[in-house]
Amino acid sequence: MSENRSIPKHVAIIMDGNGRWATQRGLERQEGHIAGAKAVRAAIRAAATAGVDYVTLYTFSTENWGRPEAEINAIMELFCYMVQSQVEELIKEGVRVKIMGERSRFPEKVLSQIDYIEESTAKGETLTLILAFNYSSRREMVFAAQAIARRVAEGQIKVEEIDEELFSRSLMTAGVPDPDLIIRTSGEYRLSNFLLWQASYAELYFPEVLWPDFTEEDFNRALDIYAGRERRYGLVIQEKEER
Ligand code: IPE
Ligand code: IPE
Ligand code: MG
């Protein structure tokens, strides 16, 4: 690991494989989510240590409401438990938590935990942790289009003023830099409706490890792989020749 390797400002993770991890052990899928929560702690710690500024975790997609009720309830319970058990440590570590997604459909108990964790960690300055919770990238873009259309209809902006910058600012990620690195665990090679606009120039990494087995070393390996990538943004990069 070289000292001056480039560190991504924003790492986004699709935490996948909890169900398979549990099934392989003859356990209920819920047990996989519980085990996955421990990997969340490891990832946050590794990111903070490395100097990453933003971590976004795909926690629950809008499509995940279609799962069996018992599994959904277990995930909601786990979220509430994690808020209560982690809040002190997160404050101590300077982690600011933001929840990104639609607030409708959440039970009252979950909504109050969302407000509680956001308010109690608001002063954190080391790392911003964004939890994509009831998140759908396509719906996020539709809402942005609606918000912009409304402003046009009200005469606040002209159609010609709609540009990439305004669209970005109308998304749920407004003010957050685009992810530099997106990691998806469990050997699945897709984005599943996650940060589709924001991922335009992200580096993608798909380790085989199931999310509950993801460790700080795995996170650091991802950073090493990122540091070895060449980001070209559609340009021709001149080779640095030593003559
Ligand atoms: C990811 O693990 C966690 C959530 C979607 C909430 P999965 O539950 O999708 O695990 P697999 O893909 O079934 O193994
Ligand atoms: C994406 O994983 C959502 C989260 C990790 C929260 P899924 O397991 O739901 O995605 P698909 O169904 O494999 O595409
Ligand atoms: Mg999955």
PDB file of C-alpha atoms and ligand atoms in Angstrom:
ATOM      1  CA  MET A   1       0.000   0.000   0.000  1.00  0.00           C
ATOM      2  CA  SER A   2       1.756   3.187  -1.107  1.00  0.00           C
ATOM      3  CA  GLU A   3       1.534   6.247   1.117  1.00  0.00           C
ATOM      4  CA  ASN A   4       0.409   8.662  -1.583  1.00  0.00           C
ATOM      5  CA  ARG A   5      -2.161   6.430  -3.307  1.00  0.00           C
ATOM      6  CA  SER A   6      -5.344   8.244  -4.312  1.00  0.00           C
ATOM      7  CA  ILE A   7      -8.168   7.831  -1.835  1.00  0.00           C
ATOM      8  CA  PRO A   8     -11.747   8.041  -3.114  1.00  0.00           C
ATOM      9  CA  LYS A   9     -13.718  10.898  -1.611  1.00  0.00           C
ATOM     10  CA  HIS A  10     -16.962   8.922  -1.831  1.00  0.00           C
ATOM     11  CA  VAL A  11     -17.350   5.138  -1.653  1.00  0.00           C
ATOM     12  CA  ALA A  12     -20.785   3.613  -2.240  1.00  0.00           C
ATOM     13  CA  ILE A  13     -21.502  -0.002  -1.350  1.00  0.00           C
ATOM     14  CA  ILE A  14     -24.234  -2.387  -2.487  1.00  0.00           C
ATOM     15  CA  MET A  15     -24.183  -4.713   0.508  1.00  0.00           C
ATOM     16  CA  ASP A  16     -25.344  -7.938  -1.092  1.00  0.00           C
ATOM     17  CA  GLY A  17     -25.311 -11.610  -0.072  1.00  0.00           C
ATOM     18  CA  ASN A  18     -26.853 -11.597   3.405  1.00  0.00           C
ATOM     19  CA  GLY A  19     -29.558 -14.088   2.439  1.00  0.00           C
ATOM     20  CA  ARG A  20     -27.134 -16.526   0.804  1.00  0.00           C
ATOM     21  CA  TRP A  21     -24.765 -16.279   3.767  1.00  0.00           C
ATOM     22  CA  ALA A  22     -27.603 -17.391   6.068  1.00  0.00           C
ATOM     23  CA  THR A  23     -28.933 -20.088   3.750  1.00  0.00           C
ATOM     24  CA  GLN A  24     -25.453 -21.620   3.439  1.00  0.00           C
ATOM     25  CA  ARG A  25     -25.495 -22.028   7.215  1.00  0.00           C
ATOM     26  CA  GLY A  26     -29.014 -23.397   7.417  1.00  0.00           C
ATOM     27  CA  LEU A  27     -30.202 -20.184   9.079  1.00  0.00           C
ATOM     28  CA  GLU A  28     -33.156 -17.881   8.395  1.00  0.00           C
ATOM     29  CA  ARG A  29     -32.390 -15.046   5.949  1.00  0.00           C
ATOM     30  CA  GLN A  30     -32.888 -12.588   8.815  1.00  0.00           C
ATOM     31  CA  GLU A  31     -29.781 -13.992  10.494  1.00  0.00           C
ATOM     32  CA  GLY A  32     -27.812 -12.934   7.441  1.00  0.00           C
ATOM     33  CA  HIS A  33     -28.969  -9.352   7.861  1.00  0.00           C
ATOM     34  CA  ILE A  34     -27.937  -9.388  11.507  1.00  0.00           C
ATOM     35  CA  ALA A  35     -24.494 -10.692  10.544  1.00  0.00           C
ATOM     36  CA  GLY A  36     -24.346  -8.059   7.790  1.00  0.00           C
ATOM     37  CA  ALA A  37     -24.809  -5.271  10.323  1.00  0.00           C
ATOM     38  CA  LYS A  38     -21.435  -6.178  11.846  1.00  0.00           C
ATOM     39  CA  ALA A  39     -19.776  -5.746   8.462  1.00  0.00           C
ATOM     40  CA  VAL A  40     -21.306  -2.283   8.322  1.00  0.00           C
ATOM     41  CA  ARG A  41     -19.343  -1.316  11.409  1.00  0.00           C
ATOM     42  CA  ALA A  42     -16.126  -2.674   9.879  1.00  0.00           C
ATOM     43  CA  ALA A  43     -16.653  -0.747   6.647  1.00  0.00           C
ATOM     44  CA  ILE A  44     -17.341   2.538   8.445  1.00  0.00           C
ATOM     45  CA  ARG A  45     -14.253   2.122  10.596  1.00  0.00           C
ATOM     46  CA  ALA A  46     -12.029   1.310   7.622  1.00  0.00           C
ATOM     47  CA  ALA A  47     -13.399   4.250   5.634  1.00  0.00           C
ATOM     48  CA  ALA A  48     -12.860   6.710   8.473  1.00  0.00           C
ATOM     49  CA  THR A  49      -9.316   5.434   9.045  1.00  0.00           C
ATOM     50  CA  ALA A  50      -8.459   5.752   5.347  1.00  0.00           C
ATOM     51  CA  GLY A  51      -9.767   9.317   5.143  1.00  0.00           C
ATOM     52  CA  VAL A  52     -12.800   8.698   2.931  1.00  0.00           C
ATOM     53  CA  ASP A  53     -15.250  11.615   3.296  1.00  0.00           C
ATOM     54  CA  TYR A  54     -18.530   9.975   2.242  1.00  0.00           C
ATOM     55  CA  VAL A  55     -19.804   6.405   2.448  1.00  0.00           C
ATOM     56  CA  THR A  56     -23.183   5.510   0.981  1.00  0.00           C
ATOM     57  CA  LEU A  57     -24.633   2.127   1.916  1.00  0.00           C
ATOM     58  CA  TYR A  58     -27.488   0.545  -0.019  1.00  0.00           C
ATOM     59  CA  THR A  59     -29.500  -0.611   2.960  1.00  0.00           C
ATOM     60  CA  PHE A  60     -32.967  -1.267   1.529  1.00  0.00           C
ATOM     61  CA  SER A  61     -34.279  -0.681  -1.974  1.00  0.00           C
ATOM     62  CA  THR A  62     -37.818   0.364  -2.818  1.00  0.00           C
ATOM     63  CA  GLU A  63     -38.089  -2.996  -4.617  1.00  0.00           C
ATOM     64  CA  ASN A  64     -37.179  -4.808  -1.381  1.00  0.00           C
ATOM     65  CA  TRP A  65     -40.728  -4.106  -0.061  1.00  0.00           C
ATOM     66  CA  GLY A  66     -41.698  -7.078  -2.229  1.00  0.00           C
ATOM     67  CA  ARG A  67     -39.838  -9.493   0.086  1.00  0.00           C
ATOM     68  CA  PRO A  68     -41.614 -11.682   2.675  1.00  0.00           C
ATOM     69  CA  GLU A  69     -43.131  -9.658   5.503  1.00  0.00           C
ATOM     70  CA  ALA A  70     -41.086 -11.415   8.198  1.00  0.00           C
ATOM     71  CA  GLU A  71     -37.829 -10.455   6.465  1.00  0.00           C
ATOM     72  CA  ILE A  72     -38.930  -6.831   5.999  1.00  0.00           C
ATOM     73  CA  ASN A  73     -39.967  -6.589   9.649  1.00  0.00           C
ATOM     74  CA  ALA A  74     -36.633  -8.037  10.724  1.00  0.00           C
ATOM     75  CA  ILE A  75     -34.737  -5.451   8.648  1.00  0.00           C
ATOM     76  CA  MET A  76     -36.805  -2.607  10.169  1.00  0.00           C
ATOM     77  CA  GLU A  77     -36.195  -3.958  13.682  1.00  0.00           C
ATOM     78  CA  LEU A  78     -32.491  -4.314  12.944  1.00  0.00           C
ATOM     79  CA  PHE A  79     -32.289  -0.710  11.746  1.00  0.00           C
ATOM     80  CA  CYS A  80     -33.849   0.501  15.020  1.00  0.00           C
ATOM     81  CA  TYR A  81     -31.556  -1.719  17.073  1.00  0.00           C
ATOM     82  CA  MET A  82     -28.468  -0.530  15.198  1.00  0.00           C
ATOM     83  CA  VAL A  83     -29.394   3.128  15.734  1.00  0.00           C
ATOM     84  CA  GLN A  84     -29.729   2.582  19.471  1.00  0.00           C
ATOM     85  CA  SER A  85     -26.624   0.434  19.879  1.00  0.00           C
ATOM     86  CA  GLN A  86     -24.322   2.468  17.606  1.00  0.00           C
ATOM     87  CA  VAL A  87     -25.307   6.085  18.186  1.00  0.00           C
ATOM     88  CA  GLU A  88     -22.761   6.767  20.929  1.00  0.00           C
ATOM     89  CA  GLU A  89     -19.855   5.274  19.033  1.00  0.00           C
ATOM     90  CA  LEU A  90     -20.825   7.099  15.845  1.00  0.00           C
ATOM     91  CA  ILE A  91     -20.879  10.421  17.691  1.00  0.00           C
ATOM     92  CA  LYS A  92     -17.492   9.632  19.238  1.00  0.00           C
ATOM     93  CA  GLU A  93     -16.026   8.771  15.830  1.00  0.00           C
ATOM     94  CA  GLY A  94     -17.401  11.968  14.256  1.00  0.00           C
ATOM     95  CA  VAL A  95     -19.702  10.139  11.839  1.00  0.00           C
ATOM     96  CA  ARG A  96     -22.627  12.181  10.541  1.00  0.00           C
ATOM     97  CA  VAL A  97     -25.518   9.954   9.455  1.00  0.00           C
ATOM     98  CA  LYS A  98     -27.995  10.918   6.732  1.00  0.00           C
ATOM     99  CA  ILE A  99     -30.865   8.763   5.511  1.00  0.00           C
ATOM    100  CA  MET A 100     -31.590   8.944   1.787  1.00  0.00           C
ATOM    101  CA  GLY A 101     -34.869   7.625   0.418  1.00  0.00           C
ATOM    102  CA  GLU A 102     -38.602   8.073   0.538  1.00  0.00           C
ATOM    103  CA  ARG A 103     -39.962   8.456   4.039  1.00  0.00           C
ATOM    104  CA  SER A 104     -43.419   7.197   3.151  1.00  0.00           C
ATOM    105  CA  ARG A 105     -44.164   3.558   3.984  1.00  0.00           C
ATOM    106  CA  PHE A 106     -41.867   3.386   7.002  1.00  0.00           C
ATOM    107  CA  PRO A 107     -43.504   2.441  10.306  1.00  0.00           C
ATOM    108  CA  GLU A 108     -43.679   5.282  12.843  1.00  0.00           C
ATOM    109  CA  LYS A 109     -41.003   3.646  14.977  1.00  0.00           C
ATOM    110  CA  VAL A 110     -38.506   3.640  12.101  1.00  0.00           C
ATOM    111  CA  LEU A 111     -39.277   7.271  11.233  1.00  0.00           C
ATOM    112  CA  SER A 112     -38.522   8.377  14.783  1.00  0.00           C
ATOM    113  CA  GLN A 113     -35.210   6.464  14.745  1.00  0.00           C
ATOM    114  CA  ILE A 114     -34.296   8.122  11.429  1.00  0.00           C
ATOM    115  CA  ASP A 115     -34.870  11.566  12.948  1.00  0.00           C
ATOM    116  CA  TYR A 116     -33.041  10.569  16.121  1.00  0.00           C
ATOM    117  CA  ILE A 117     -29.860   9.317  14.400  1.00  0.00           C
ATOM    118  CA  GLU A 118     -29.727  12.292  12.011  1.00  0.00           C
ATOM    119  CA  GLU A 119     -30.176  14.818  14.796  1.00  0.00           C
ATOM    120  CA  SER A 120     -27.794  13.213  17.271  1.00  0.00           C
ATOM    121  CA  THR A 121     -24.939  12.817  14.762  1.00  0.00           C
ATOM    122  CA  ALA A 122     -25.474  16.132  12.938  1.00  0.00           C
ATOM    123  CA  LYS A 123     -22.225  17.637  14.233  1.00  0.00           C
ATOM    124  CA  GLY A 124     -19.984  14.787  12.990  1.00  0.00           C
ATOM    125  CA  GLU A 125     -17.134  16.022  10.804  1.00  0.00           C
ATOM    126  CA  THR A 126     -14.955  12.968  10.138  1.00  0.00           C
ATOM    127  CA  LEU A 127     -17.193  11.024   7.769  1.00  0.00           C
ATOM    128  CA  THR A 128     -20.666  11.392   6.289  1.00  0.00           C
ATOM    129  CA  LEU A 129     -22.520   8.093   6.251  1.00  0.00           C
ATOM    130  CA  ILE A 130     -25.492   8.039   3.891  1.00  0.00           C
ATOM    131  CA  LEU A 131     -27.911   5.156   4.256  1.00  0.00           C
ATOM    132  CA  ALA A 132     -29.948   4.541   1.107  1.00  0.00           C
ATOM    133  CA  PHE A 133     -33.079   3.295   2.803  1.00  0.00           C
ATOM    134  CA  ASN A 134     -36.244   2.826   0.733  1.00  0.00           C
ATOM    135  CA  TYR A 135     -34.197   4.192  -2.154  1.00  0.00           C
ATOM    136  CA  SER A 136     -34.805   3.848  -5.902  1.00  0.00           C
ATOM    137  CA  SER A 137     -32.588   5.708  -8.340  1.00  0.00           C
ATOM    138  CA  ARG A 138     -35.233   5.866 -11.057  1.00  0.00           C
ATOM    139  CA  ARG A 139     -37.828   7.259  -8.668  1.00  0.00           C
ATOM    140  CA  GLU A 140     -35.245   9.759  -7.413  1.00  0.00           C
ATOM    141  CA  MET A 141     -34.779  10.984 -11.002  1.00  0.00           C
ATOM    142  CA  VAL A 142     -38.533  11.172 -11.599  1.00  0.00           C
ATOM    143  CA  PHE A 143     -38.933  13.283  -8.442  1.00  0.00           C
ATOM    144  CA  ALA A 144     -36.126  15.561  -9.634  1.00  0.00           C
ATOM    145  CA  ALA A 145     -37.858  15.980 -13.006  1.00  0.00           C
ATOM    146  CA  GLN A 146     -41.130  16.801 -11.228  1.00  0.00           C
ATOM    147  CA  ALA A 147     -39.461  19.359  -8.953  1.00  0.00           C
ATOM    148  CA  ILE A 148     -37.804  21.068 -11.917  1.00  0.00           C
ATOM    149  CA  ALA A 149     -41.025  21.021 -13.970  1.00  0.00           C
ATOM    150  CA  ARG A 150     -42.853  22.625 -11.072  1.00  0.00           C
ATOM    151  CA  ARG A 151     -40.321  25.451 -10.931  1.00  0.00           C
ATOM    152  CA  VAL A 152     -40.638  26.012 -14.668  1.00  0.00           C
ATOM    153  CA  ALA A 153     -44.435  26.047 -14.421  1.00  0.00           C
ATOM    154  CA  GLU A 154     -44.234  28.598 -11.614  1.00  0.00           C
ATOM    155  CA  GLY A 155     -41.948  30.778 -13.729  1.00  0.00           C
ATOM    156  CA  GLN A 156     -38.951  30.484 -11.383  1.00  0.00           C
ATOM    157  CA  ILE A 157     -36.631  29.094 -14.054  1.00  0.00           C
ATOM    158  CA  LYS A 158     -36.567  28.845 -17.852  1.00  0.00           C
ATOM    159  CA  VAL A 159     -36.425  25.522 -19.696  1.00  0.00           C
ATOM    160  CA  GLU A 160     -33.013  26.551 -21.114  1.00  0.00           C
ATOM    161  CA  GLU A 161     -31.652  26.839 -17.581  1.00  0.00           C
ATOM    162  CA  ILE A 162     -32.091  23.125 -16.956  1.00  0.00           C
ATOM    163  CA  ASP A 163     -28.609  21.631 -17.104  1.00  0.00           C
ATOM    164  CA  GLU A 164     -26.668  18.758 -15.517  1.00  0.00           C
ATOM    165  CA  GLU A 165     -25.760  20.882 -12.545  1.00  0.00           C
ATOM    166  CA  LEU A 166     -29.378  21.810 -11.775  1.00  0.00           C
ATOM    167  CA  PHE A 167     -30.485  18.199 -12.262  1.00  0.00           C
ATOM    168  CA  SER A 168     -27.769  16.975  -9.853  1.00  0.00           C
ATOM    169  CA  ARG A 169     -28.861  19.534  -7.304  1.00  0.00           C
ATOM    170  CA  SER A 170     -32.444  18.285  -7.592  1.00  0.00           C
ATOM    171  CA  LEU A 171     -31.539  14.718  -6.630  1.00  0.00           C
ATOM    172  CA  MET A 172     -31.501  13.282  -3.098  1.00  0.00           C
ATOM    173  CA  THR A 173     -27.700  13.403  -3.252  1.00  0.00           C
ATOM    174  CA  ALA A 174     -27.677  17.213  -3.688  1.00  0.00           C
ATOM    175  CA  GLY A 175     -24.433  18.605  -2.317  1.00  0.00           C
ATOM    176  CA  VAL A 176     -22.743  15.181  -2.145  1.00  0.00           C
ATOM    177  CA  PRO A 177     -19.944  14.490  -4.657  1.00  0.00           C
ATOM    178  CA  ASP A 178     -20.600  11.615  -7.077  1.00  0.00           C
ATOM    179  CA  PRO A 179     -19.267   8.251  -5.875  1.00  0.00           C
ATOM    180  CA  ASP A 180     -15.701   7.592  -7.019  1.00  0.00           C
ATOM    181  CA  LEU A 181     -15.909   3.900  -6.214  1.00  0.00           C
ATOM    182  CA  ILE A 182     -18.923   1.574  -6.094  1.00  0.00           C
ATOM    183  CA  ILE A 183     -18.436  -1.830  -4.479  1.00  0.00           C
ATOM    184  CA  ARG A 184     -20.992  -4.635  -4.834  1.00  0.00           C
ATOM    185  CA  THR A 185     -20.323  -7.792  -2.860  1.00  0.00           C
ATOM    186  CA  SER A 186     -21.495 -11.381  -3.426  1.00  0.00           C
ATOM    187  CA  GLY A 187     -20.424 -11.761  -7.059  1.00  0.00           C
ATOM    188  CA  GLU A 188     -23.468 -10.030  -8.570  1.00  0.00           C
ATOM    189  CA  TYR A 189     -22.553  -7.664 -11.383  1.00  0.00           C
ATOM    190  CA  ARG A 190     -25.329  -5.100 -11.539  1.00  0.00           C
ATOM    191  CA  LEU A 191     -26.379  -1.796  -9.989  1.00  0.00           C
ATOM    192  CA  SER A 192     -29.981  -2.738  -9.064  1.00  0.00           C
ATOM    193  CA  ASN A 193     -31.387   0.786  -9.284  1.00  0.00           C
ATOM    194  CA  PHE A 194     -28.615   2.380  -7.199  1.00  0.00           C
ATOM    195  CA  LEU A 195     -27.179   5.849  -7.960  1.00  0.00           C
ATOM    196  CA  LEU A 196     -27.633   5.482 -11.718  1.00  0.00           C
ATOM    197  CA  TRP A 197     -27.079   9.163 -12.545  1.00  0.00           C
ATOM    198  CA  GLN A 198     -24.321   9.595  -9.987  1.00  0.00           C
ATOM    199  CA  ALA A 199     -22.434   6.458 -11.092  1.00  0.00           C
ATOM    200  CA  SER A 200     -21.612   7.869 -14.554  1.00  0.00           C
ATOM    201  CA  TYR A 201     -17.843   7.868 -13.982  1.00  0.00           C
ATOM    202  CA  ALA A 202     -17.558   5.742 -10.844  1.00  0.00           C
ATOM    203  CA  GLU A 203     -15.041   2.909 -10.764  1.00  0.00           C
ATOM    204  CA  LEU A 204     -16.869  -0.392 -10.171  1.00  0.00           C
ATOM    205  CA  TYR A 205     -15.573  -3.276  -8.095  1.00  0.00           C
ATOM    206  CA  PHE A 206     -17.337  -6.609  -7.604  1.00  0.00           C
ATOM    207  CA  PRO A 207     -15.679  -8.787  -4.960  1.00  0.00           C
ATOM    208  CA  GLU A 208     -17.048 -12.319  -4.532  1.00  0.00           C
ATOM    209  CA  VAL A 209     -17.265 -12.108  -0.731  1.00  0.00           C
ATOM    210  CA  LEU A 210     -20.770 -12.217   0.775  1.00  0.00           C
ATOM    211  CA  TRP A 211     -21.540  -9.030   2.691  1.00  0.00           C
ATOM    212  CA  PRO A 212     -21.508 -10.546   6.252  1.00  0.00           C
ATOM    213  CA  ASP A 213     -17.940 -11.750   5.589  1.00  0.00           C
ATOM    214  CA  PHE A 214     -16.755  -8.330   4.375  1.00  0.00           C
ATOM    215  CA  THR A 215     -13.928  -7.075   6.623  1.00  0.00           C
ATOM    216  CA  GLU A 216     -11.761  -3.975   7.036  1.00  0.00           C
ATOM    217  CA  GLU A 217      -9.143  -5.794   4.923  1.00  0.00           C
ATOM    218  CA  ASP A 218     -11.684  -6.211   2.134  1.00  0.00           C
ATOM    219  CA  PHE A 219     -12.403  -2.486   2.263  1.00  0.00           C
ATOM    220  CA  ASN A 220      -8.700  -1.691   2.116  1.00  0.00           C
ATOM    221  CA  ARG A 221      -8.260  -4.084  -0.811  1.00  0.00           C
ATOM    222  CA  ALA A 222     -11.001  -2.168  -2.633  1.00  0.00           C
ATOM    223  CA  LEU A 223      -9.104   1.071  -1.973  1.00  0.00           C
ATOM    224  CA  ASP A 224      -5.923  -0.488  -3.379  1.00  0.00           C
ATOM    225  CA  ILE A 225      -7.741  -1.595  -6.510  1.00  0.00           C
ATOM    226  CA  TYR A 226      -9.245   1.880  -6.883  1.00  0.00           C
ATOM    227  CA  ALA A 227      -5.801   3.468  -6.536  1.00  0.00           C
ATOM    228  CA  GLY A 228      -4.553   1.297  -9.394  1.00  0.00           C
ATOM    229  CA  ARG A 229      -7.313   2.347 -11.791  1.00  0.00           C
ATOM    230  CA  GLU A 230      -6.876   5.101 -14.378  1.00  0.00           C
ATOM    231  CA  ARG A 231      -9.880   7.416 -14.581  1.00  0.00           C
ATOM    232  CA  ARG A 232     -10.052   8.903 -18.054  1.00  0.00           C
ATOM    233  CA  TYR A 233     -13.468  10.648 -18.249  1.00  0.00           C
ATOM    234  CA  GLY A 234     -13.527  10.150 -21.992  1.00  0.00           C
ATOM    235  CA  LEU A 235     -10.196  11.889 -22.525  1.00  0.00           C
ATOM    236  CA  VAL A 236      -6.855  10.729 -23.873  1.00  0.00           C
ATOM    237  CA  ILE A 237      -4.354  10.606 -21.055  1.00  0.00           C
ATOM    238  CA  GLN A 238      -0.779  11.409 -22.093  1.00  0.00           C
ATOM    239  CA  GLU A 239       1.713   8.776 -20.996  1.00  0.00           C
ATOM    240  CA  LYS A 240       4.278  10.294 -18.662  1.00  0.00           C
ATOM    241  CA  GLU A 241       7.512   9.458 -20.451  1.00  0.00           C
ATOM    242  CA  GLU A 242      10.832   9.823 -18.765  1.00  0.00           C
ATOM    243  CA  ARG A 243      13.448  10.850 -21.276  1.00  0.00           C
TER     244      ARG A 243
HETATM  245  C1  IPE B   1     -28.629  -7.656   0.754  1.00  0.00           C
HETATM  246  O1  IPE B   1     -28.593  -9.035   0.931  1.00  0.00           O
HETATM  247  C2  IPE B   1     -29.430  -6.966   1.839  1.00  0.00           C
HETATM  248  C3  IPE B   1     -30.725  -6.431   1.386  1.00  0.00           C
HETATM  249  C4  IPE B   1     -31.179  -6.454   0.159  1.00  0.00           C
HETATM  250  C5  IPE B   1     -31.570  -5.831   2.405  1.00  0.00           C
HETATM  251  P1  IPE B   1     -29.697  -9.961   0.280  1.00  0.00           P
HETATM  252  O2  IPE B   1     -30.788 -10.152   1.280  1.00  0.00           O
HETATM  253  O3  IPE B   1     -30.135  -9.434  -1.034  1.00  0.00           O
HETATM  254  O4  IPE B   1     -28.887 -11.314   0.100  1.00  0.00           O
HETATM  255  P2  IPE B   1     -29.026 -12.350  -1.084  1.00  0.00           P
HETATM  256  O5  IPE B   1     -28.764 -11.616  -2.354  1.00  0.00           O
HETATM  257  O6  IPE B   1     -30.414 -12.900  -1.027  1.00  0.00           O
HETATM  258  O7  IPE B   1     -27.981 -13.365  -0.786  1.00  0.00           O
HETATM  259  C1  IPE B   2     -29.831  -4.517  -3.848  1.00  0.00           C
HETATM  260  O1  IPE B   2     -29.737  -5.869  -3.603  1.00  0.00           O
HETATM  261  C2  IPE B   2     -30.413  -3.810  -2.657  1.00  0.00           C
HETATM  262  C3  IPE B   2     -29.588  -3.773  -1.454  1.00  0.00           C
HETATM  263  C4  IPE B   2     -28.403  -4.279  -1.327  1.00  0.00           C
HETATM  264  C5  IPE B   2     -30.187  -3.100  -0.336  1.00  0.00           C
HETATM  265  P1  IPE B   2     -30.868  -6.905  -4.083  1.00  0.00           P
HETATM  266  O2  IPE B   2     -30.419  -8.224  -3.619  1.00  0.00           O
HETATM  267  O3  IPE B   2     -32.196  -6.433  -3.610  1.00  0.00           O
HETATM  268  O4  IPE B   2     -30.804  -6.760  -5.655  1.00  0.00           O
HETATM  269  P2  IPE B   2     -31.146  -7.822  -6.787  1.00  0.00           P
HETATM  270  O5  IPE B   2     -32.543  -8.265  -6.557  1.00  0.00           O
HETATM  271  O6  IPE B   2     -30.173  -8.952  -6.645  1.00  0.00           O
HETATM  272  O7  IPE B   2     -30.944  -7.087  -8.078  1.00  0.00           O
HETATM  273 MG    MG B   3     -29.410  -9.749  -2.906  1.00  0.00          MG
END
